[in-house]
Coordinates of N, CA and C in Angstrom, one line a residue:
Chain A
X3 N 84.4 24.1 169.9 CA 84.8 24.8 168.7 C 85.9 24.0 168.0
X4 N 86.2 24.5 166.9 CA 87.3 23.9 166.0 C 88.6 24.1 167.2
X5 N 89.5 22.7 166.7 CA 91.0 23.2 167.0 C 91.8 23.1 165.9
X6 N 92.5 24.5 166.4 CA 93.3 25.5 165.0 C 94.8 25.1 165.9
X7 N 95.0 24.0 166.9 CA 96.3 24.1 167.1 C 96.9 23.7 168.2
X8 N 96.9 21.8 168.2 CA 97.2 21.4 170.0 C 98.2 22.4 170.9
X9 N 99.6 22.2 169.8 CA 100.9 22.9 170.4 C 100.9 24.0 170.0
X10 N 100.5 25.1 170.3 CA 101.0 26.5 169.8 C 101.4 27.2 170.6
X11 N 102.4 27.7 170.6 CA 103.1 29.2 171.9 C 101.9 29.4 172.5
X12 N 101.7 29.7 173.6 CA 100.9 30.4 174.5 C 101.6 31.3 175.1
X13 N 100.8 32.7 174.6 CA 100.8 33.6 176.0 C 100.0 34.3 176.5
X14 N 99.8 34.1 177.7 CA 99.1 34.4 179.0 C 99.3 35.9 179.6
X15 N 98.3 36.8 179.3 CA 97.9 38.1 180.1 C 97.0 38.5 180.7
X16 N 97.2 39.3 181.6 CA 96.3 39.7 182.8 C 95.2 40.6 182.1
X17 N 93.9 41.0 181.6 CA 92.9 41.6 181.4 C 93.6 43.2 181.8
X18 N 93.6 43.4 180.8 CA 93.9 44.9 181.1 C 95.5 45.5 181.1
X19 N 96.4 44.8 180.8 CA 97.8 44.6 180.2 C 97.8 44.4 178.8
X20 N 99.2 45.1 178.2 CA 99.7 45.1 177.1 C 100.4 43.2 176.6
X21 N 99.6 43.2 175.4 CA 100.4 42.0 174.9 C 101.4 41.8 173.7
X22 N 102.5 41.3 174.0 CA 102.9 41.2 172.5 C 103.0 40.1 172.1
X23 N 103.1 40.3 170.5 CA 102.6 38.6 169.8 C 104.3 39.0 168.8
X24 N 105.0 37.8 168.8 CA 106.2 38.1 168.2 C 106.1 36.6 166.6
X25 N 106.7 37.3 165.8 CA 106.7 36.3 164.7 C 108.2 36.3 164.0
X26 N 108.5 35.6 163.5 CA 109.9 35.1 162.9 C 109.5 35.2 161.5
X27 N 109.7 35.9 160.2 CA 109.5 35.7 159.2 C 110.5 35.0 158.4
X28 N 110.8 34.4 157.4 CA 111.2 33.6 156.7 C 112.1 34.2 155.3
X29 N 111.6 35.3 154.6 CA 111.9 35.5 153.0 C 112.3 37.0 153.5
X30 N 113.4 37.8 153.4 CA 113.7 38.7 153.3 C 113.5 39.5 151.9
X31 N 112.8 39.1 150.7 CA 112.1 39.8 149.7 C 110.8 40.1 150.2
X32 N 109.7 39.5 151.4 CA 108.5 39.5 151.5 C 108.7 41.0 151.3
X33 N 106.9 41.3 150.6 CA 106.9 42.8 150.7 C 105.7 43.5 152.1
X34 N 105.0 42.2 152.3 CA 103.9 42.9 153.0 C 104.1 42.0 154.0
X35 N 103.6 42.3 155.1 CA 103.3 41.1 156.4 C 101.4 41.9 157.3
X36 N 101.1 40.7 157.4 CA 99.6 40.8 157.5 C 99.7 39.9 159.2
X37 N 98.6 40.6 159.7 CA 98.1 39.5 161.3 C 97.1 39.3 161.1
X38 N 96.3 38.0 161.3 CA 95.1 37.4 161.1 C 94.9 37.1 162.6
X39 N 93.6 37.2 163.1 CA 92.8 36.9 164.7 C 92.1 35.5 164.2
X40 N 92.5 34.2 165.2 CA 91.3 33.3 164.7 C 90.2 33.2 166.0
X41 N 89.7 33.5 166.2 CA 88.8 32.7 167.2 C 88.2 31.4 167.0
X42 N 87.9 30.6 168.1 CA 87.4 29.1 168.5 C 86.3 29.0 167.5
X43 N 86.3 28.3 166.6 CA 85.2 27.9 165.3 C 85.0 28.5 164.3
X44 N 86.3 29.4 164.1 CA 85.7 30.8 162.9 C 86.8 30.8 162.3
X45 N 86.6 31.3 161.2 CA 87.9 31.4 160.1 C 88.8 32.5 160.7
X46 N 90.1 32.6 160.0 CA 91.1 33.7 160.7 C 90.4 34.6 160.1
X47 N 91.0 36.5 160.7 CA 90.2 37.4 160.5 C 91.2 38.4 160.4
X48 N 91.4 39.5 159.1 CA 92.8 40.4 159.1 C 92.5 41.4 160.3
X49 N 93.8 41.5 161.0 CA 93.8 42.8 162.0 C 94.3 44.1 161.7
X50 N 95.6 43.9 161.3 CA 96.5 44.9 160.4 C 97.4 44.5 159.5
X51 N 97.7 45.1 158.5 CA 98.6 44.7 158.1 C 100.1 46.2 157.7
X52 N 101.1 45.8 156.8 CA 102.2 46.7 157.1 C 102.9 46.2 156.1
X53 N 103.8 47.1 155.4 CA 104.4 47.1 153.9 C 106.3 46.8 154.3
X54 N 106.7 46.6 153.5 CA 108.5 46.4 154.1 C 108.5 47.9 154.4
X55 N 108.3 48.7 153.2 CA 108.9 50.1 153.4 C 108.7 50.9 154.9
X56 N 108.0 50.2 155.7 CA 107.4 50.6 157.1 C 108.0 50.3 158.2
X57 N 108.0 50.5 159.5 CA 108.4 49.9 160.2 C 108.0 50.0 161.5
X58 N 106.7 50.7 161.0 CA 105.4 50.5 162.6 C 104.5 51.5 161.9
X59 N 103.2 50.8 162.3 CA 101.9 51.1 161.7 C 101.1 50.5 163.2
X60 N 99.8 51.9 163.2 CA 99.0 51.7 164.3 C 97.9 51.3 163.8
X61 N 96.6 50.7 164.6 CA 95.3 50.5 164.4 C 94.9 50.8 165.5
X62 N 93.6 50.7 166.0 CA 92.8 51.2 166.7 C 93.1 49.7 167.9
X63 N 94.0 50.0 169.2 CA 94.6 49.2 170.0 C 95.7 48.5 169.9
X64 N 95.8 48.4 168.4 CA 97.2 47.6 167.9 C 98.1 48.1 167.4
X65 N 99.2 47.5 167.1 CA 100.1 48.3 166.8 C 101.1 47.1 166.6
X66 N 101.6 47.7 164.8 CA 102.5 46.3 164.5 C 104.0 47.1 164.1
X67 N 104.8 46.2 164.4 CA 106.4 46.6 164.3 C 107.4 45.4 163.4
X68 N 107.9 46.0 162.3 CA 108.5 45.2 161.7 C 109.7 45.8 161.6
X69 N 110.5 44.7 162.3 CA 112.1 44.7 162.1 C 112.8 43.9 161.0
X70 N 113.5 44.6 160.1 CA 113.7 43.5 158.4 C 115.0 43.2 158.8
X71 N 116.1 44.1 159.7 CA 117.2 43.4 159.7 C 117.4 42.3 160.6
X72 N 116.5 41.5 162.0 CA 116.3 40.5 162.1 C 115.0 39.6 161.5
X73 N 114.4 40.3 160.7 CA 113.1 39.5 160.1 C 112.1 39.1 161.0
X74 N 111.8 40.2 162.0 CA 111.0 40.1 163.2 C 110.0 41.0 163.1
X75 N 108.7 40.3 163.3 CA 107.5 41.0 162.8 C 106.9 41.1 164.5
X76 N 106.5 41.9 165.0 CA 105.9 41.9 166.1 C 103.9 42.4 165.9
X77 N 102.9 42.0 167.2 CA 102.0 42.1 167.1 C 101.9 42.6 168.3
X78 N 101.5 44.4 168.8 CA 101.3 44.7 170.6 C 99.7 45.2 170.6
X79 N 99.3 44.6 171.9 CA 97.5 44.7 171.5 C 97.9 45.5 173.0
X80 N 97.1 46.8 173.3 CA 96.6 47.2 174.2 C 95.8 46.9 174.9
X81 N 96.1 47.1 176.3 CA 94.8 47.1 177.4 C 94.0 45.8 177.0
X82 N 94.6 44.7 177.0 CA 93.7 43.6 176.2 C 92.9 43.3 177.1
X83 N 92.1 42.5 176.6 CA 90.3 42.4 177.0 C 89.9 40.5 176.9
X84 N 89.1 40.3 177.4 CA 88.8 38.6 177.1 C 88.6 38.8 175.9
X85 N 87.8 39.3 174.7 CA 87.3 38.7 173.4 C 88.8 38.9 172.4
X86 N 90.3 39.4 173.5 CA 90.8 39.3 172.3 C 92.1 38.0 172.8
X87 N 91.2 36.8 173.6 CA 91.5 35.4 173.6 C 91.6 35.1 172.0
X88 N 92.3 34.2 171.2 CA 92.4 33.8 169.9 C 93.6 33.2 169.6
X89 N 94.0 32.5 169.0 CA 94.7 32.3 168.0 C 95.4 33.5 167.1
X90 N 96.9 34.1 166.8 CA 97.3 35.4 166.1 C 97.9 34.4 165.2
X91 N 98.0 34.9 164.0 CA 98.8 34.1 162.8 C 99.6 35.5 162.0
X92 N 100.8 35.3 161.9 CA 101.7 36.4 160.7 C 101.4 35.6 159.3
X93 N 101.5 36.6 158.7 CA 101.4 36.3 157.3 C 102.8 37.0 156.7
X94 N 103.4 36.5 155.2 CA 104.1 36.9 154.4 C 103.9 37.1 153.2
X95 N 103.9 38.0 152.3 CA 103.7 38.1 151.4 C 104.5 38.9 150.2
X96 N 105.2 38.0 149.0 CA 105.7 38.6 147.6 C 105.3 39.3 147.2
X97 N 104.9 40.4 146.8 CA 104.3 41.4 145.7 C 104.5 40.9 144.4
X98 N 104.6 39.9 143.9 CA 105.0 39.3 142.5 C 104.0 38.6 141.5
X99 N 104.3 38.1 140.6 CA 103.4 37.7 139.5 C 102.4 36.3 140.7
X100 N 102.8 36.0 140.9 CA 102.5 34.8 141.6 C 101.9 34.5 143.2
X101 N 100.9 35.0 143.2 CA 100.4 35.1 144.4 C 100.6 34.0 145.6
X102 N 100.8 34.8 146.9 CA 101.4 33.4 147.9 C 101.4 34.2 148.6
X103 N 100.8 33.9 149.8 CA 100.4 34.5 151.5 C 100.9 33.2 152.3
X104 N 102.2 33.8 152.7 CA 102.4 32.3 153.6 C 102.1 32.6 154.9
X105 N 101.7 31.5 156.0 CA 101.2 32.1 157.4 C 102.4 30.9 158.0
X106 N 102.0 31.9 159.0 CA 103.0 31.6 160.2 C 102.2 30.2 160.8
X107 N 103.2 29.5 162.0 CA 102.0 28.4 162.6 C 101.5 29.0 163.3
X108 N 101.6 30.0 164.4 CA 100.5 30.5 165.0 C 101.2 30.6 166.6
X109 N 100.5 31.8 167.5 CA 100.9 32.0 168.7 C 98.8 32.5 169.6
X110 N 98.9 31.3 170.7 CA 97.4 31.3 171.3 C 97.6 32.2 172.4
X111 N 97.0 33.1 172.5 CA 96.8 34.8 173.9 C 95.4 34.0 174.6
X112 N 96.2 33.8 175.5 CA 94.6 33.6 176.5 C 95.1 34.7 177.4
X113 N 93.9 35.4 178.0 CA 93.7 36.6 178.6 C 92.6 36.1 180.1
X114 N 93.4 36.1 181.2 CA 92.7 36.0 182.5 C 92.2 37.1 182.6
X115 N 90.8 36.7 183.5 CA 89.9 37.6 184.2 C 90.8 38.7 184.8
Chain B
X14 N 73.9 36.5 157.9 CA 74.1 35.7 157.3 C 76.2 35.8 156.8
X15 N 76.5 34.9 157.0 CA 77.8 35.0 156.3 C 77.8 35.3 155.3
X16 N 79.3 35.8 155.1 CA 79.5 36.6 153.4 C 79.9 35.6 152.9
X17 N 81.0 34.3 153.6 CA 81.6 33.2 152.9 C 80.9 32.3 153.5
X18 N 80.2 31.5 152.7 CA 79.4 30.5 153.2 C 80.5 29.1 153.0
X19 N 80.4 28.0 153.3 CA 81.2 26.8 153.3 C 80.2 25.8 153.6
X20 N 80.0 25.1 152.7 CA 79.3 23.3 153.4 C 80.1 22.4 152.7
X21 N 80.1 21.3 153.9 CA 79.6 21.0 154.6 C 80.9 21.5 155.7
X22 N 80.1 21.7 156.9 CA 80.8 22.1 158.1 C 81.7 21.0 158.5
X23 N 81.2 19.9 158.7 CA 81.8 18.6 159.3 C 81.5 17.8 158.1
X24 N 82.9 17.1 157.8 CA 82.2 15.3 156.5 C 83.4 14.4 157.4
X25 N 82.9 13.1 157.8 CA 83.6 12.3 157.7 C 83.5 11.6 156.6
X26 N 84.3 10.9 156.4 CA 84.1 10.0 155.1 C 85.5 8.8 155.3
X27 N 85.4 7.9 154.1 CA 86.2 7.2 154.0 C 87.7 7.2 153.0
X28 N 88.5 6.5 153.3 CA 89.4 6.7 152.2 C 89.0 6.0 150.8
X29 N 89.5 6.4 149.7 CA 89.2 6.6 148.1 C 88.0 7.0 147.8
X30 N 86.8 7.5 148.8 CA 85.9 7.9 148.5 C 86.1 9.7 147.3
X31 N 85.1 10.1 147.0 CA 85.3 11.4 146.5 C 84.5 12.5 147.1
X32 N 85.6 13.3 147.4 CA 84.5 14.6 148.2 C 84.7 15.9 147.8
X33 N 83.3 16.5 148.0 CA 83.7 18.1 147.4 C 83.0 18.8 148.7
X34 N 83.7 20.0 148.8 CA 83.5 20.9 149.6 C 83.3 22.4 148.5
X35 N 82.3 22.9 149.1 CA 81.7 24.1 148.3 C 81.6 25.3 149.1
X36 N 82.2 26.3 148.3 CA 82.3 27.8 149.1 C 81.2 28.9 148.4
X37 N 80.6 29.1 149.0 CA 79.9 30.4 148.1 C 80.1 32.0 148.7
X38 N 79.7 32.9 148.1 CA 80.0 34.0 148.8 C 79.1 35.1 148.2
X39 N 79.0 36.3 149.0 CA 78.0 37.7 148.7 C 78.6 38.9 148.6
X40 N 80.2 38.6 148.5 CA 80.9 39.6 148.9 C 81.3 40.6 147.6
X41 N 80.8 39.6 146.4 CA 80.8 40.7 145.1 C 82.2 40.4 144.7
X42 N 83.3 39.8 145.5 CA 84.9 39.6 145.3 C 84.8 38.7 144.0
X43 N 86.3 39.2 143.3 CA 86.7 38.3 142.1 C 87.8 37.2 142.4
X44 N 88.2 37.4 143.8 CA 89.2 36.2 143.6 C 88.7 35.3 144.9
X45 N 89.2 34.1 145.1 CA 88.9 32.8 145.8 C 90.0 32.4 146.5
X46 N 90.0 31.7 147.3 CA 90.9 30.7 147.4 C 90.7 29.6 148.3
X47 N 91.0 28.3 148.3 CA 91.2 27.5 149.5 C 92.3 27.2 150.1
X48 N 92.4 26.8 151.7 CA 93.3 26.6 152.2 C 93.3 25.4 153.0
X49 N 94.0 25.2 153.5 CA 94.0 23.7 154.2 C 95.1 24.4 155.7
X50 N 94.1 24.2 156.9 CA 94.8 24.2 158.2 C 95.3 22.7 158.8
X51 N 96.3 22.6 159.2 CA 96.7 21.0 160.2 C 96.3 21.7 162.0
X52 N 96.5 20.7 162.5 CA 97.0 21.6 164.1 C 98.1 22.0 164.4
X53 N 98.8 23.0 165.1 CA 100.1 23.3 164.9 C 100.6 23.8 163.7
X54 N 99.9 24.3 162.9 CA 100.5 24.7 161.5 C 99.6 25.7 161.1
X55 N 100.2 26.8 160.2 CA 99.8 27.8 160.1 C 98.7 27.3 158.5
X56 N 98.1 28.4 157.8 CA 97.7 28.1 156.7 C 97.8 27.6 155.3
X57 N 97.5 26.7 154.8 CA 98.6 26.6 153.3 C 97.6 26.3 152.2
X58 N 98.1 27.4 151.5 CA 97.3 27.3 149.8 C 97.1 25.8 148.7
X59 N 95.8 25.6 149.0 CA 95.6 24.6 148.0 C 95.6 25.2 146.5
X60 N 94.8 26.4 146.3 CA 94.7 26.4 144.9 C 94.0 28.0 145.4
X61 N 94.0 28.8 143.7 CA 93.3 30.4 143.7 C 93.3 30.2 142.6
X62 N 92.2 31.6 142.7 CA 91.1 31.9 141.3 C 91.0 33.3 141.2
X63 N 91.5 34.0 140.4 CA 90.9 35.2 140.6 C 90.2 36.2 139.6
X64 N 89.6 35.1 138.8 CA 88.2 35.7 138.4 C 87.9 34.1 137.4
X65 N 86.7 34.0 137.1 CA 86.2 33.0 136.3 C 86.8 31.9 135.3
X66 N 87.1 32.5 135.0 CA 88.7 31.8 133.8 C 89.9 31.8 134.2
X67 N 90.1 31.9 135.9 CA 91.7 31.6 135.9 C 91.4 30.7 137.5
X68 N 92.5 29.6 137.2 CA 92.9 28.5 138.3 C 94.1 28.4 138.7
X69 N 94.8 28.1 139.9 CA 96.2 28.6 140.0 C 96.1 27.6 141.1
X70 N 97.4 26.8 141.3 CA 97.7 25.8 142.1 C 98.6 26.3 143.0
X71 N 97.9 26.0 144.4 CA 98.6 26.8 145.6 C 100.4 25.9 146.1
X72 N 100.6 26.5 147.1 CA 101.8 25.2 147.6 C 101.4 23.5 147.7
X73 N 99.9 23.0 148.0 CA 99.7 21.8 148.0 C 98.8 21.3 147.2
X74 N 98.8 21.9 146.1 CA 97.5 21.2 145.2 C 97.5 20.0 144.9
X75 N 98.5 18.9 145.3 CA 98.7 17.6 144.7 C 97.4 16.9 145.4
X76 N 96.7 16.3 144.9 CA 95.2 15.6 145.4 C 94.0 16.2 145.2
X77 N 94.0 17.1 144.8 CA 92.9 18.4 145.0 C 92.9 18.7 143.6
X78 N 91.8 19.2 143.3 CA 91.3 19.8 142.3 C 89.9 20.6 142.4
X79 N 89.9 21.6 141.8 CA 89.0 22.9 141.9 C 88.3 23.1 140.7
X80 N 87.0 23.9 141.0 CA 86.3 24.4 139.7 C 85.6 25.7 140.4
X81 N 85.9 26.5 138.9 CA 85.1 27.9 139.8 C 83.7 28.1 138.7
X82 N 82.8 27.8 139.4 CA 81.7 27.5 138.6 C 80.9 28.8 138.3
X83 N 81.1 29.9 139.2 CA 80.3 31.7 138.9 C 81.4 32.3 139.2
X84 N 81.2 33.7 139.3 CA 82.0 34.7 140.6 C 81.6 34.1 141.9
X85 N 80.9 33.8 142.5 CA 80.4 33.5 143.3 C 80.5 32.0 144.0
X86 N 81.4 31.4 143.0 CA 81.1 29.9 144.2 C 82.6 29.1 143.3
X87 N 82.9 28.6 144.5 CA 84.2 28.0 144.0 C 84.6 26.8 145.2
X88 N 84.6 25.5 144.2 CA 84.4 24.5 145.2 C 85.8 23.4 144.6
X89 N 85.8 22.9 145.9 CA 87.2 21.8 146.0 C 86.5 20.5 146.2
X90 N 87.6 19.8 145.1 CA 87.5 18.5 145.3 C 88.2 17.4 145.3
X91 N 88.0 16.8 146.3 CA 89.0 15.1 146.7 C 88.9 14.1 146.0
X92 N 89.7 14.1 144.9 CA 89.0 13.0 143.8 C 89.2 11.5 144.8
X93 N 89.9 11.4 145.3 CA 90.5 9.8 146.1 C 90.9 10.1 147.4
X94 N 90.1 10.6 148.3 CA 90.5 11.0 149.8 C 91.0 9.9 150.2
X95 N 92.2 10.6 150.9 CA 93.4 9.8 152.3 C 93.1 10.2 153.4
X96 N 93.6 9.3 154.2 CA 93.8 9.5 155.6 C 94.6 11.6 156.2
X97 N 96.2 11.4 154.9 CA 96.3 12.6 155.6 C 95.5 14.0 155.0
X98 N 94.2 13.8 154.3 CA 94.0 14.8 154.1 C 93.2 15.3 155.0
X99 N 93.2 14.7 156.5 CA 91.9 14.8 157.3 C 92.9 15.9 158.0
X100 N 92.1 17.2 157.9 CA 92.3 18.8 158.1 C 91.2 20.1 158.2
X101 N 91.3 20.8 158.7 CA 90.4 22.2 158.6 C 90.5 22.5 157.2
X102 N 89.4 22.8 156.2 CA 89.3 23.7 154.8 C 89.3 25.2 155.4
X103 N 89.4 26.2 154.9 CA 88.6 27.5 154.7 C 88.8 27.9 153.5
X104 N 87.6 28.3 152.9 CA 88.0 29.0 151.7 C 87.7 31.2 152.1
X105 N 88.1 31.7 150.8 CA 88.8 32.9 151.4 C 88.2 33.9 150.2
X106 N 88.2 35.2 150.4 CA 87.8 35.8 149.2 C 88.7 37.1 149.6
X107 N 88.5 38.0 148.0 CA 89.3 39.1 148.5 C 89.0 40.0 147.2
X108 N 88.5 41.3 146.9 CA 88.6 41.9 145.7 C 89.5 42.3 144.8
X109 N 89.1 42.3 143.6 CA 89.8 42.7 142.8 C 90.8 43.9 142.9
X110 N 91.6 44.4 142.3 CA 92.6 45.6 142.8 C 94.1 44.8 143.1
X111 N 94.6 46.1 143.7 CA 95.9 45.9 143.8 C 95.8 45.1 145.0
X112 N 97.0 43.8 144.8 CA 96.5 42.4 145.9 C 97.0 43.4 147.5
X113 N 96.4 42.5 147.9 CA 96.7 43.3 149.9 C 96.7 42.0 150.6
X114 N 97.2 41.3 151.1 CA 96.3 40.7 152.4 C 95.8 40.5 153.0
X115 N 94.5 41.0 152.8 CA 93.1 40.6 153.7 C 92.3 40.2 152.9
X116 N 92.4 39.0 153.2 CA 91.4 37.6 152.9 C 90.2 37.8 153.6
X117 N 88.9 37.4 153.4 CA 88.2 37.3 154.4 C 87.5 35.6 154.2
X118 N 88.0 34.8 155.4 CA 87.2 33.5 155.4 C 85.9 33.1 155.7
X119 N 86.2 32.1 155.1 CA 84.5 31.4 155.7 C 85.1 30.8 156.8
X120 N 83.9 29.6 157.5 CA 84.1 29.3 159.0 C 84.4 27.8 158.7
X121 N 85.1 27.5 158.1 CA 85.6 26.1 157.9 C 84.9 25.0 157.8
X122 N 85.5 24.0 156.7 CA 84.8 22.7 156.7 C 85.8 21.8 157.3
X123 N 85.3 20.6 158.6 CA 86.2 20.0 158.8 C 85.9 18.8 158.2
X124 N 87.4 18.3 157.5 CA 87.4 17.0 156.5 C 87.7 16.0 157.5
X125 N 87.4 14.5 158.2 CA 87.8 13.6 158.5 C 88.2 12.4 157.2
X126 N 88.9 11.8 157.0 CA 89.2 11.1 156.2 C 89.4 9.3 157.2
X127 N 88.6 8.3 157.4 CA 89.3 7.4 158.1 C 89.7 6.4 156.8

């Protein structure tokens, strides 16, 4: 499959354990922050996303947490599973005339048996 | 069948040669975009479109140039490929409305440049 990333953070969980994916954001105007899933040969894929005015929003096993006064965006996947081995990417995003989704480099979840 | 289609999957090629990479899509979306992945690096905007008549130059558009030829297909091009342009493409769609963040990509073209 494609590589989306020699050096990228790894972290490593047990099948069936909670994982968190932590991101550092950059622009304290961003208005939105988004998580993209990439898997091995496939384009990224949105998982959730979450507005500044928020500061935790669920999905169906996910669950994202944004902290604005360290500019810490977190990603917690439940009871993880092999298919959610991937590549996680944060995104940033202006609400402004000028569109611009910046992504993060990226954090790789490999999930043992 | 994919909604974002991409060809060519793989090009090698040479430097100053010219290449285009073509995205099509069935998703009925009005806006486009391409991106360019490195390894270790997250995604970054070559260029968007978000409907027929508009072209918008991302963070790296310097070497690159785009044409959106329908709603439907919007393709990049290398007028004088280099060496560092050799990277993952994806291009990306998203509908019209109030913008959100979910892009949906295609499955990448990988550019080799030697």
């Amino acid at each position: 499959g494609e590589s989306v990333g020699l050096h990228l953070p790894t972290l490593s969980v047990q099948e069936g354990d909670n994982s968190i994916i932590n991101c550092a954001y950059s622009n304290s105007a961003s208005d939105y922050f988004i998580w993209y899933k990439q898997e091995s040969g496939k384009g990224p894929q949105f998982i959730i996303d979450i507005r500044s005015n928020m500061d935790k929003r669920q999905g169906q096993r996910v669950t994202v947490l944004l902290n604005k006064t360290v500019k810490h965006l977190s990603l917690q996947i439940a009871a993880t599973q092999p298919g959610d081995s991937a590549v996680y990417f944060c995104a940033e995003m202006i609400l402004d005339s000028s569109y611009k989704l910046i992504f993060g480099s990226g954090t790789r979840l490999l999930v043992r048996p | 069948d994919a909604d974002v289609t991409q060809t060519p999957r793989n090009r090698i090629t040479k430097t100053g040669k010219r290449i285009m990479l073509e995205c099509s899509q069935t998703k009925g979306h009005d806006r486009m975009y391409w991106y360019r992945q490195d390894p270790g690096l997250g995604l970054q905007l070559i260029y968007y479109s978000f409907d027929v008549k508009d072209i918008n130059k991302g963070e790296i558009s310097d070497g690159y140039s785009v044409s959106r030829q329908a709603q439907a297909k919007f393709s990049l091009s290398l007028e004088s490929a280099i060496p560092n342009q050799t990277a993952l493409y994806f291009c990306a769609t998203s509908p019209a409305g109030p913008i959100t963040g979910e892009l949906f990509f295609g499955e990448g073209s990988r550019l080799t440049v030697l």
